[in-house]
């Protein structure tokens, strides 16, 4: 097997897949950052209310990602194998699960939204009530956008897995522009429109999601692999059962992981609304700086999954190791950049000096952690690409819940440590996780051709 060092074909393949995802994630996270900054101009309470709601919506968002992941593993390998029926079935499974999760989420947020937001409120009753009202105003409008969001993820992930990463990128760019324009008009009441504050921000997000969904659906009709998948035909029971078997651990993983992150944020909130606001700024800014890390992870899943599906096992392993190393180097450079800008970024927000100083300190910690995050993030997508979903579950959400959350819980419940110390110690818990992930990747236990296994079992008649 030729070394990938100097392999122009490899680098070209990575760039073709990765760059559109970077641009798409960049604009998506830019939209979140701009939303955060605009809402931050309304004051600390508004920003905190919206950030708490978004933390809860993150559980839904990540659950949708998890639901797409199980079928996505098969879809990428079916595409690498050239099996159209397999692609069609996986697409339909994604759509059914995505819409079902959205309906369940809408019902749960409608019934328990107030109680969930209240879990994060520990300051004086007057500020807590105002924060709760802002959070509920934002949440009630955002519920309209849950189904469009899920449908968008079905199409955009399927387009990427069938080799089309450009159109989802274009859809995200347009959606971000729409979101920014509506936010600028409605949050602050410009051009004669009423000043709607957090409600205006929610309206902008919902409209942008509908626009993004429409563009992705139009792109699906032009994709030769997905065009016929949109017809409501019968789903293969064999593929469905195997997708559920492989995908259920991933879905449970994403749900448990997102709940763990929400619980960790709730632990941080015990240090007051200043901590909530500072964590919100830190998380939003860090997510923006991590777009390359996210894109490389998705690229690993797509490229390695396609190579495994095509039976190119050694090439898939070589590609994976090279991409993991690339991701680490890029995140190291990005971390240095974030560390340098950490004193200045919080100054953009209209909040207290306490919050700004705390956010600057937390951003420095996040900057130092970026290379570590890249290692376990790449490891996660490597294991997922090979269909090792149960291992992925224990490595990702199992570790986060058992170790990271429990450390946060103990530190905030049984000590008087300030939020800076708590945040630092909780972040350090992920260092062993990164070491474990790289060890598993190098051992190659993730290598698995799941569609070939199906074929050998004569489930699909290959």
GROMACS .gro file of C-alpha atoms in nm:
model
  462
    1UNK     CA    1   0.000   0.000   0.000
    2UNK     CA    2   0.146   0.332  -0.107
    3UNK     CA    3   0.213   0.576   0.173
    4UNK     CA    4  -0.030   0.865   0.196
    5UNK     CA    5   0.260   1.106   0.248
    6UNK     CA    6   0.268   1.305  -0.073
    7UNK     CA    7  -0.046   1.131  -0.203
    8UNK     CA    8  -0.213   1.409  -0.402
    9UNK     CA    9  -0.519   1.194  -0.466
   10UNK     CA   10  -0.577   1.162  -0.092
   11UNK     CA   11  -0.543   1.532  -0.020
   12UNK     CA   12  -0.770   1.618  -0.311
   13UNK     CA   13  -1.031   1.373  -0.185
   14UNK     CA   14  -1.017   1.519   0.168
   15UNK     CA   15  -1.042   1.877   0.044
   16UNK     CA   16  -1.336   1.800  -0.188
   17UNK     CA   17  -1.532   1.651   0.103
   18UNK     CA   18  -1.405   1.871   0.385
   19UNK     CA   19  -1.403   2.225   0.247
   20UNK     CA   20  -1.779   2.246   0.171
   21UNK     CA   21  -1.852   2.101   0.516
   22UNK     CA   22  -1.619   2.357   0.674
   23UNK     CA   23  -1.798   2.638   0.490
   24UNK     CA   24  -2.140   2.497   0.581
   25UNK     CA   25  -2.050   2.449   0.948
   26UNK     CA   26  -1.877   2.785   0.947
   27UNK     CA   27  -2.184   2.971   0.833
   28UNK     CA   28  -2.411   2.770   1.063
   29UNK     CA   29  -2.194   2.846   1.366
   30UNK     CA   30  -2.150   3.204   1.247
   31UNK     CA   31  -2.528   3.237   1.255
   32UNK     CA   32  -2.532   3.107   1.613
   33UNK     CA   33  -2.252   3.344   1.707
   34UNK     CA   34  -2.424   3.644   1.550
   35UNK     CA   35  -2.753   3.546   1.717
   36UNK     CA   36  -2.571   3.523   2.046
   37UNK     CA   37  -2.404   3.861   2.002
   38UNK     CA   38  -2.728   4.032   1.893
   39UNK     CA   39  -2.927   3.885   2.180
   40UNK     CA   40  -2.637   3.972   2.409
   41UNK     CA   41  -2.700   4.339   2.328
   42UNK     CA   42  -3.039   4.303   2.500
   43UNK     CA   43  -2.876   4.224   2.833
   44UNK     CA   44  -2.758   3.934   3.049
   45UNK     CA   45  -3.105   3.804   3.137
   46UNK     CA   46  -3.221   3.785   2.775
   47UNK     CA   47  -2.901   3.613   2.673
   48UNK     CA   48  -2.925   3.367   2.960
   49UNK     CA   49  -3.289   3.280   2.886
   50UNK     CA   50  -3.214   3.210   2.521
   51UNK     CA   51  -2.897   3.016   2.601
   52UNK     CA   52  -3.086   2.789   2.843
   53UNK     CA   53  -3.353   2.720   2.580
   54UNK     CA   54  -3.086   2.649   2.321
   55UNK     CA   55  -2.915   2.412   2.563
   56UNK     CA   56  -3.240   2.217   2.583
   57UNK     CA   57  -3.289   2.230   2.206
   58UNK     CA   58  -2.939   2.092   2.173
   59UNK     CA   59  -3.071   1.766   2.315
   60UNK     CA   60  -3.317   1.754   2.025
   61UNK     CA   61  -3.059   1.861   1.765
   62UNK     CA   62  -2.807   1.601   1.872
   63UNK     CA   63  -3.080   1.334   1.890
   64UNK     CA   64  -3.162   1.406   1.526
   65UNK     CA   65  -2.794   1.380   1.436
   66UNK     CA   66  -2.782   1.046   1.614
   67UNK     CA   67  -3.092   0.924   1.431
   68UNK     CA   68  -2.928   1.017   1.100
   69UNK     CA   69  -2.601   0.850   1.195
   70UNK     CA   70  -2.719   0.490   1.208
   71UNK     CA   71  -2.873   0.497   0.862
   72UNK     CA   72  -2.591   0.724   0.744
   73UNK     CA   73  -2.327   0.457   0.814
   74UNK     CA   74  -2.513   0.217   0.586
   75UNK     CA   75  -2.593   0.485   0.328
   76UNK     CA   76  -2.225   0.584   0.288
   77UNK     CA   77  -2.118   0.222   0.250
   78UNK     CA   78  -2.406   0.141   0.013
   79UNK     CA   79  -2.301   0.439  -0.197
   80UNK     CA   80  -1.939   0.322  -0.196
   81UNK     CA   81  -2.064  -0.018  -0.312
   82UNK     CA   82  -2.290   0.136  -0.579
   83UNK     CA   83  -2.612  -0.012  -0.438
   84UNK     CA   84  -2.902   0.224  -0.516
   85UNK     CA   85  -3.175   0.026  -0.339
   86UNK     CA   86  -2.971   0.035  -0.020
   87UNK     CA   87  -2.932   0.413  -0.047
   88UNK     CA   88  -3.307   0.457  -0.107
   89UNK     CA   89  -3.402   0.248   0.194
   90UNK     CA   90  -3.160   0.429   0.425
   91UNK     CA   91  -3.291   0.768   0.313
   92UNK     CA   92  -3.651   0.671   0.388
   93UNK     CA   93  -3.555   0.534   0.728
   94UNK     CA   94  -3.386   0.866   0.809
   95UNK     CA   95  -3.698   1.061   0.714
   96UNK     CA   96  -3.935   0.850   0.924
   97UNK     CA   97  -3.714   0.861   1.234
   98UNK     CA   98  -3.635   1.233   1.197
   99UNK     CA   99  -3.999   1.340   1.175
  100UNK     CA  100  -4.098   1.109   1.460
  101UNK     CA  101  -3.830   1.252   1.691
  102UNK     CA  102  -3.944   1.605   1.603
  103UNK     CA  103  -4.306   1.534   1.695
  104UNK     CA  104  -4.203   1.377   2.027
  105UNK     CA  105  -3.974   1.673   2.105
  106UNK     CA  106  -4.248   1.928   2.034
  107UNK     CA  107  -4.484   1.751   2.273
  108UNK     CA  108  -4.222   1.726   2.548
  109UNK     CA  109  -4.116   2.092   2.523
  110UNK     CA  110  -4.477   2.204   2.524
  111UNK     CA  111  -4.555   2.007   2.838
  112UNK     CA  112  -4.232   2.049   3.037
  113UNK     CA  113  -4.058   2.356   2.891
  114UNK     CA  114  -4.113   2.579   3.194
  115UNK     CA  115  -3.996   2.314   3.439
  116UNK     CA  116  -3.685   2.237   3.235
  117UNK     CA  117  -3.576   2.600   3.208
  118UNK     CA  118  -3.640   2.650   3.581
  119UNK     CA  119  -3.376   2.387   3.661
  120UNK     CA  120  -3.108   2.636   3.551
  121UNK     CA  121  -3.234   2.929   3.759
  122UNK     CA  122  -3.082   2.974   4.102
  123UNK     CA  123  -3.046   3.352   4.148
  124UNK     CA  124  -3.293   3.597   4.305
  125UNK     CA  125  -3.659   3.535   4.217
  126UNK     CA  126  -3.706   3.855   4.014
  127UNK     CA  127  -3.414   3.787   3.778
  128UNK     CA  128  -3.505   3.420   3.754
  129UNK     CA  129  -3.864   3.502   3.654
  130UNK     CA  130  -3.747   3.741   3.382
  131UNK     CA  131  -3.498   3.487   3.252
  132UNK     CA  132  -3.769   3.219   3.249
  133UNK     CA  133  -4.004   3.445   3.051
  134UNK     CA  134  -3.737   3.520   2.792
  135UNK     CA  135  -3.656   3.152   2.762
  136UNK     CA  136  -4.019   3.049   2.714
  137UNK     CA  137  -4.088   3.325   2.460
  138UNK     CA  138  -3.796   3.202   2.256
  139UNK     CA  139  -3.884   2.834   2.295
  140UNK     CA  140  -4.249   2.866   2.190
  141UNK     CA  141  -4.153   3.015   1.853
  142UNK     CA  142  -3.858   2.782   1.796
  143UNK     CA  143  -4.083   2.476   1.821
  144UNK     CA  144  -4.219   2.563   1.475
  145UNK     CA  145  -3.874   2.503   1.328
  146UNK     CA  146  -3.807   2.156   1.470
  147UNK     CA  147  -3.959   1.954   1.184
  148UNK     CA  148  -3.790   2.168   0.911
  149UNK     CA  149  -3.461   2.122   1.097
  150UNK     CA  150  -3.500   1.742   1.101
  151UNK     CA  151  -3.592   1.726   0.732
  152UNK     CA  152  -3.293   1.944   0.648
  153UNK     CA  153  -3.063   1.703   0.832
  154UNK     CA  154  -3.210   1.409   0.640
  155UNK     CA  155  -3.136   1.570   0.304
  156UNK     CA  156  -2.807   1.741   0.383
  157UNK     CA  157  -2.650   1.432   0.544
  158UNK     CA  158  -2.771   1.208   0.259
  159UNK     CA  159  -2.640   1.448  -0.004
  160UNK     CA  160  -2.297   1.450   0.162
  161UNK     CA  161  -2.294   1.072   0.195
  162UNK     CA  162  -2.366   1.039  -0.179
  163UNK     CA  163  -2.078   1.267  -0.273
  164UNK     CA  164  -2.255   1.605  -0.294
  165UNK     CA  165  -2.122   1.835  -0.026
  166UNK     CA  166  -2.159   2.162  -0.216
  167UNK     CA  167  -2.538   2.203  -0.228
  168UNK     CA  168  -2.592   2.159   0.149
  169UNK     CA  169  -2.319   2.418   0.195
  170UNK     CA  170  -2.497   2.665  -0.035
  171UNK     CA  171  -2.823   2.607   0.149
  172UNK     CA  172  -2.659   2.684   0.484
  173UNK     CA  173  -2.497   3.001   0.350
  174UNK     CA  174  -2.829   3.132   0.218
  175UNK     CA  175  -3.006   3.036   0.541
  176UNK     CA  176  -2.748   3.223   0.749
  177UNK     CA  177  -2.790   3.537   0.539
  178UNK     CA  178  -3.169   3.516   0.577
  179UNK     CA  179  -3.135   3.459   0.951
  180UNK     CA  180  -2.900   3.753   0.998
  181UNK     CA  181  -3.121   3.993   0.801
  182UNK     CA  182  -3.439   3.898   0.987
  183UNK     CA  183  -3.261   3.912   1.322
  184UNK     CA  184  -3.123   4.258   1.249
  185UNK     CA  185  -3.471   4.380   1.158
  186UNK     CA  186  -3.681   4.210   1.427
  187UNK     CA  187  -3.455   4.192   1.733
  188UNK     CA  188  -3.389   4.565   1.737
  189UNK     CA  189  -3.695   4.692   1.543
  190UNK     CA  190  -3.512   4.840   1.244
  191UNK     CA  191  -3.672   4.973   0.921
  192UNK     CA  192  -4.001   5.049   1.094
  193UNK     CA  193  -4.061   4.695   1.221
  194UNK     CA  194  -4.152   4.635   1.587
  195UNK     CA  195  -3.874   4.556   1.835
  196UNK     CA  196  -3.939   4.190   1.919
  197UNK     CA  197  -3.621   4.102   2.108
  198UNK     CA  198  -3.580   3.729   2.171
  199UNK     CA  199  -3.899   3.652   1.976
  200UNK     CA  200  -3.746   3.823   1.672
  201UNK     CA  201  -3.438   3.603   1.705
  202UNK     CA  202  -3.656   3.292   1.714
  203UNK     CA  203  -3.855   3.404   1.409
  204UNK     CA  204  -3.534   3.461   1.215
  205UNK     CA  205  -3.410   3.112   1.299
  206UNK     CA  206  -3.739   2.944   1.204
  207UNK     CA  207  -3.765   3.124   0.868
  208UNK     CA  208  -3.402   3.043   0.785
  209UNK     CA  209  -3.463   2.675   0.862
  210UNK     CA  210  -3.760   2.664   0.625
  211UNK     CA  211  -3.547   2.825   0.354
  212UNK     CA  212  -3.262   2.580   0.412
  213UNK     CA  213  -3.501   2.285   0.406
  214UNK     CA  214  -3.652   2.398   0.074
  215UNK     CA  215  -3.313   2.429  -0.093
  216UNK     CA  216  -3.202   2.086   0.027
  217UNK     CA  217  -3.523   1.925  -0.097
  218UNK     CA  218  -3.470   2.086  -0.439
  219UNK     CA  219  -3.111   1.956  -0.438
  220UNK     CA  220  -3.238   1.607  -0.354
  221UNK     CA  221  -3.450   1.601  -0.668
  222UNK     CA  222  -3.135   1.665  -0.873
  223UNK     CA  223  -2.935   1.388  -0.706
  224UNK     CA  224  -2.952   1.065  -0.904
  225UNK     CA  225  -2.923   0.852  -0.591
  226UNK     CA  226  -3.187   1.036  -0.387
  227UNK     CA  227  -3.444   1.124  -0.655
  228UNK     CA  228  -3.617   0.786  -0.644
  229UNK     CA  229  -3.570   0.759  -0.267
  230UNK     CA  230  -3.830   1.032  -0.219
  231UNK     CA  231  -4.106   0.802  -0.342
  232UNK     CA  232  -4.303   0.639  -0.061
  233UNK     CA  233  -4.207   0.281  -0.143
  234UNK     CA  234  -4.179  -0.011   0.095
  235UNK     CA  235  -3.869  -0.023   0.312
  236UNK     CA  236  -3.665  -0.345   0.314
  237UNK     CA  237  -3.728  -0.516   0.647
  238UNK     CA  238  -3.373  -0.658   0.649
  239UNK     CA  239  -3.213  -0.318   0.602
  240UNK     CA  240  -3.451  -0.160   0.853
  241UNK     CA  241  -3.371  -0.416   1.121
  242UNK     CA  242  -2.996  -0.385   1.064
  243UNK     CA  243  -3.013  -0.004   1.065
  244UNK     CA  244  -3.206  -0.017   1.392
  245UNK     CA  245  -2.959  -0.270   1.533
  246UNK     CA  246  -2.659  -0.056   1.441
  247UNK     CA  247  -2.830   0.280   1.478
  248UNK     CA  248  -3.003   0.240   1.812
  249UNK     CA  249  -2.677   0.260   2.011
  250UNK     CA  250  -2.588   0.576   1.814
  251UNK     CA  251  -2.928   0.732   1.879
  252UNK     CA  252  -2.906   0.643   2.247
  253UNK     CA  253  -2.550   0.771   2.248
  254UNK     CA  254  -2.645   1.113   2.111
  255UNK     CA  255  -2.944   1.144   2.343
  256UNK     CA  256  -2.744   1.045   2.651
  257UNK     CA  257  -2.451   1.265   2.546
  258UNK     CA  258  -2.670   1.571   2.491
  259UNK     CA  259  -2.853   1.512   2.820
  260UNK     CA  260  -2.516   1.479   2.993
  261UNK     CA  261  -2.402   1.812   2.844
  262UNK     CA  262  -2.729   1.973   2.956
  263UNK     CA  263  -2.679   1.831   3.305
  264UNK     CA  264  -2.321   1.959   3.314
  265UNK     CA  265  -2.449   2.305   3.217
  266UNK     CA  266  -2.706   2.280   3.494
  267UNK     CA  267  -2.422   2.205   3.735
  268UNK     CA  268  -2.240   2.517   3.619
  269UNK     CA  269  -2.560   2.720   3.665
  270UNK     CA  270  -2.546   2.657   4.040
  271UNK     CA  271  -2.274   2.923   4.045
  272UNK     CA  272  -2.528   3.188   3.937
  273UNK     CA  273  -2.651   3.367   3.624
  274UNK     CA  274  -2.307   3.519   3.570
  275UNK     CA  275  -2.174   3.166   3.523
  276UNK     CA  276  -2.462   3.082   3.288
  277UNK     CA  277  -2.386   3.387   3.073
  278UNK     CA  278  -2.010   3.323   3.070
  279UNK     CA  279  -2.054   2.956   2.982
  280UNK     CA  280  -2.294   3.058   2.704
  281UNK     CA  281  -2.038   3.295   2.553
  282UNK     CA  282  -1.761   3.036   2.589
  283UNK     CA  283  -1.962   2.755   2.430
  284UNK     CA  284  -2.086   2.962   2.136
  285UNK     CA  285  -1.744   3.107   2.055
  286UNK     CA  286  -1.567   2.772   2.098
  287UNK     CA  287  -1.815   2.601   1.865
  288UNK     CA  288  -1.737   2.861   1.601
  289UNK     CA  289  -1.364   2.801   1.633
  290UNK     CA  290  -1.420   2.423   1.614
  291UNK     CA  291  -1.578   2.419   1.269
  292UNK     CA  292  -1.274   2.253   1.112
  293UNK     CA  293  -1.271   1.990   1.386
  294UNK     CA  294  -1.637   1.911   1.321
  295UNK     CA  295  -1.586   1.909   0.944
  296UNK     CA  296  -1.289   1.674   0.962
  297UNK     CA  297  -1.487   1.439   1.185
  298UNK     CA  298  -1.773   1.427   0.936
  299UNK     CA  299  -1.524   1.384   0.652
  300UNK     CA  300  -1.368   1.087   0.830
  301UNK     CA  301  -1.712   0.928   0.860
  302UNK     CA  302  -1.789   0.982   0.490
  303UNK     CA  303  -1.451   0.898   0.332
  304UNK     CA  304  -1.365   0.604   0.555
  305UNK     CA  305  -1.722   0.471   0.532
  306UNK     CA  306  -1.717   0.483   0.152
  307UNK     CA  307  -1.377   0.312   0.133
  308UNK     CA  308  -1.489   0.039   0.371
  309UNK     CA  309  -1.803  -0.012   0.163
  310UNK     CA  310  -1.587  -0.043  -0.149
  311UNK     CA  311  -1.375  -0.309   0.023
  312UNK     CA  312  -1.059  -0.094   0.038
  313UNK     CA  313  -0.983  -0.176   0.400
  314UNK     CA  314  -0.612  -0.087   0.413
  315UNK     CA  315  -0.665   0.237   0.225
  316UNK     CA  316  -0.949   0.325   0.463
  317UNK     CA  317  -0.720   0.268   0.762
  318UNK     CA  318  -0.442   0.480   0.612
  319UNK     CA  319  -0.685   0.760   0.526
  320UNK     CA  320  -0.822   0.759   0.877
  321UNK     CA  321  -0.488   0.786   1.055
  322UNK     CA  322  -0.377   1.066   0.825
  323UNK     CA  323  -0.701   1.262   0.876
  324UNK     CA  324  -0.683   1.222   1.254
  325UNK     CA  325  -0.334   1.372   1.250
  326UNK     CA  326  -0.442   1.653   1.017
  327UNK     CA  327  -0.731   1.736   1.247
  328UNK     CA  328  -0.499   1.751   1.549
  329UNK     CA  329  -0.255   1.990   1.380
  330UNK     CA  330  -0.526   2.224   1.256
  331UNK     CA  331  -0.698   2.236   1.596
  332UNK     CA  332  -0.364   2.309   1.761
  333UNK     CA  333  -0.322   2.616   1.538
  334UNK     CA  334  -0.684   2.721   1.593
  335UNK     CA  335  -0.645   2.681   1.969
  336UNK     CA  336  -0.346   2.915   1.970
  337UNK     CA  337  -0.554   3.171   1.775
  338UNK     CA  338  -0.850   3.144   2.014
  339UNK     CA  339  -0.619   3.181   2.314
  340UNK     CA  340  -0.483   3.505   2.170
  341UNK     CA  341  -0.827   3.653   2.103
  342UNK     CA  342  -0.990   3.536   2.429
  343UNK     CA  343  -0.950   3.870   2.613
  344UNK     CA  344  -1.120   4.064   2.335
  345UNK     CA  345  -1.414   3.850   2.219
  346UNK     CA  346  -1.635   3.890   2.533
  347UNK     CA  347  -1.607   4.269   2.505
  348UNK     CA  348  -1.854   4.250   2.213
  349UNK     CA  349  -2.135   4.154   2.452
  350UNK     CA  350  -2.352   4.398   2.644
  351UNK     CA  351  -2.306   4.235   2.980
  352UNK     CA  352  -2.131   4.294   3.312
  353UNK     CA  353  -1.756   4.320   3.362
  354UNK     CA  354  -1.775   4.009   3.580
  355UNK     CA  355  -1.924   3.804   3.298
  356UNK     CA  356  -1.675   3.937   3.043
  357UNK     CA  357  -1.372   3.859   3.258
  358UNK     CA  358  -1.502   3.514   3.345
  359UNK     CA  359  -1.577   3.436   2.980
  360UNK     CA  360  -1.223   3.540   2.881
  361UNK     CA  361  -1.076   3.301   3.137
  362UNK     CA  362  -1.298   3.012   3.030
  363UNK     CA  363  -1.214   3.073   2.663
  364UNK     CA  364  -0.845   3.027   2.744
  365UNK     CA  365  -0.924   2.687   2.892
  366UNK     CA  366  -1.130   2.592   2.585
  367UNK     CA  367  -0.847   2.705   2.356
  368UNK     CA  368  -0.602   2.475   2.532
  369UNK     CA  369  -0.848   2.184   2.503
  370UNK     CA  370  -0.912   2.211   2.126
  371UNK     CA  371  -0.633   1.970   2.021
  372UNK     CA  372  -0.752   1.719   2.283
  373UNK     CA  373  -1.110   1.751   2.161
  374UNK     CA  374  -0.998   1.686   1.803
  375UNK     CA  375  -0.847   1.351   1.905
  376UNK     CA  376  -1.153   1.204   2.071
  377UNK     CA  377  -1.385   1.362   1.815
  378UNK     CA  378  -1.190   1.198   1.530
  379UNK     CA  379  -1.186   0.869   1.720
  380UNK     CA  380  -1.562   0.883   1.765
  381UNK     CA  381  -1.626   0.928   1.391
  382UNK     CA  382  -1.373   0.658   1.305
  383UNK     CA  383  -1.552   0.400   1.518
  384UNK     CA  384  -1.885   0.517   1.381
  385UNK     CA  385  -1.769   0.481   1.019
  386UNK     CA  386  -1.686   0.117   1.084
  387UNK     CA  387  -2.026   0.045   1.234
  388UNK     CA  388  -1.892  -0.018   1.585
  389UNK     CA  389  -2.190   0.159   1.735
  390UNK     CA  390  -2.197  -0.016   2.072
  391UNK     CA  391  -1.829   0.065   2.128
  392UNK     CA  392  -1.904   0.422   2.018
  393UNK     CA  393  -2.182   0.442   2.277
  394UNK     CA  394  -1.956   0.345   2.568
  395UNK     CA  395  -1.667   0.558   2.444
  396UNK     CA  396  -1.869   0.876   2.389
  397UNK     CA  397  -2.184   0.920   2.596
  398UNK     CA  398  -2.098   0.649   2.847
  399UNK     CA  399  -1.770   0.820   2.933
  400UNK     CA  400  -1.929   1.167   2.934
  401UNK     CA  401  -2.206   1.064   3.173
  402UNK     CA  402  -2.008   0.840   3.407
  403UNK     CA  403  -1.697   1.055   3.435
  404UNK     CA  404  -1.742   1.410   3.302
  405UNK     CA  405  -2.091   1.473   3.439
  406UNK     CA  406  -2.022   1.301   3.768
  407UNK     CA  407  -1.711   1.512   3.824
  408UNK     CA  408  -1.909   1.828   3.748
  409UNK     CA  409  -2.186   1.715   3.983
  410UNK     CA  410  -1.949   1.640   4.271
  411UNK     CA  411  -1.749   1.959   4.229
  412UNK     CA  412  -2.057   2.184   4.224
  413UNK     CA  413  -2.253   2.002   4.495
  414UNK     CA  414  -1.979   1.915   4.744
  415UNK     CA  415  -1.724   2.197   4.707
  416UNK     CA  416  -1.722   2.576   4.707
  417UNK     CA  417  -1.478   2.600   4.418
  418UNK     CA  418  -1.540   2.897   4.185
  419UNK     CA  419  -1.670   2.829   3.834
  420UNK     CA  420  -1.324   2.876   3.677
  421UNK     CA  421  -1.174   2.591   3.881
  422UNK     CA  422  -1.478   2.370   3.824
  423UNK     CA  423  -1.472   2.429   3.448
  424UNK     CA  424  -1.098   2.358   3.429
  425UNK     CA  425  -1.122   2.031   3.620
  426UNK     CA  426  -1.423   1.912   3.421
  427UNK     CA  427  -1.244   1.982   3.093
  428UNK     CA  428  -0.938   1.789   3.209
  429UNK     CA  429  -1.152   1.477   3.249
  430UNK     CA  430  -1.158   1.449   2.867
  431UNK     CA  431  -0.780   1.398   2.842
  432UNK     CA  432  -0.795   1.022   2.924
  433UNK     CA  433  -1.085   0.995   2.679
  434UNK     CA  434  -0.867   1.127   2.397
  435UNK     CA  435  -0.587   0.884   2.486
  436UNK     CA  436  -0.834   0.594   2.491
  437UNK     CA  437  -0.981   0.697   2.155
  438UNK     CA  438  -0.646   0.715   1.977
  439UNK     CA  439  -0.547   0.378   2.124
  440UNK     CA  440  -0.864   0.216   1.987
  441UNK     CA  441  -0.816   0.377   1.646
  442UNK     CA  442  -0.454   0.260   1.613
  443UNK     CA  443  -0.553  -0.096   1.707
  444UNK     CA  444  -0.794  -0.098   1.410
  445UNK     CA  445  -1.075  -0.275   1.595
  446UNK     CA  446  -1.322  -0.033   1.428
  447UNK     CA  447  -1.259  -0.173   1.077
  448UNK     CA  448  -1.582  -0.333   0.962
  449UNK     CA  449  -1.762  -0.361   0.626
  450UNK     CA  450  -2.124  -0.380   0.737
  451UNK     CA  451  -2.286  -0.387   0.392
  452UNK     CA  452  -2.057  -0.671   0.285
  453UNK     CA  453  -2.168  -0.856   0.597
  454UNK     CA  454  -2.529  -0.807   0.490
  455UNK     CA  455  -2.444  -0.938   0.147
  456UNK     CA  456  -2.274  -1.247   0.287
  457UNK     CA  457  -2.588  -1.314   0.487
  458UNK     CA  458  -2.788  -1.295   0.159
  459UNK     CA  459  -3.015  -1.032   0.309
  460UNK     CA  460  -2.994  -0.808   0.004
  461UNK     CA  461  -2.932  -1.054  -0.271
  462UNK     CA  462  -2.590  -0.913  -0.371
   0.00000   0.00000   0.00000
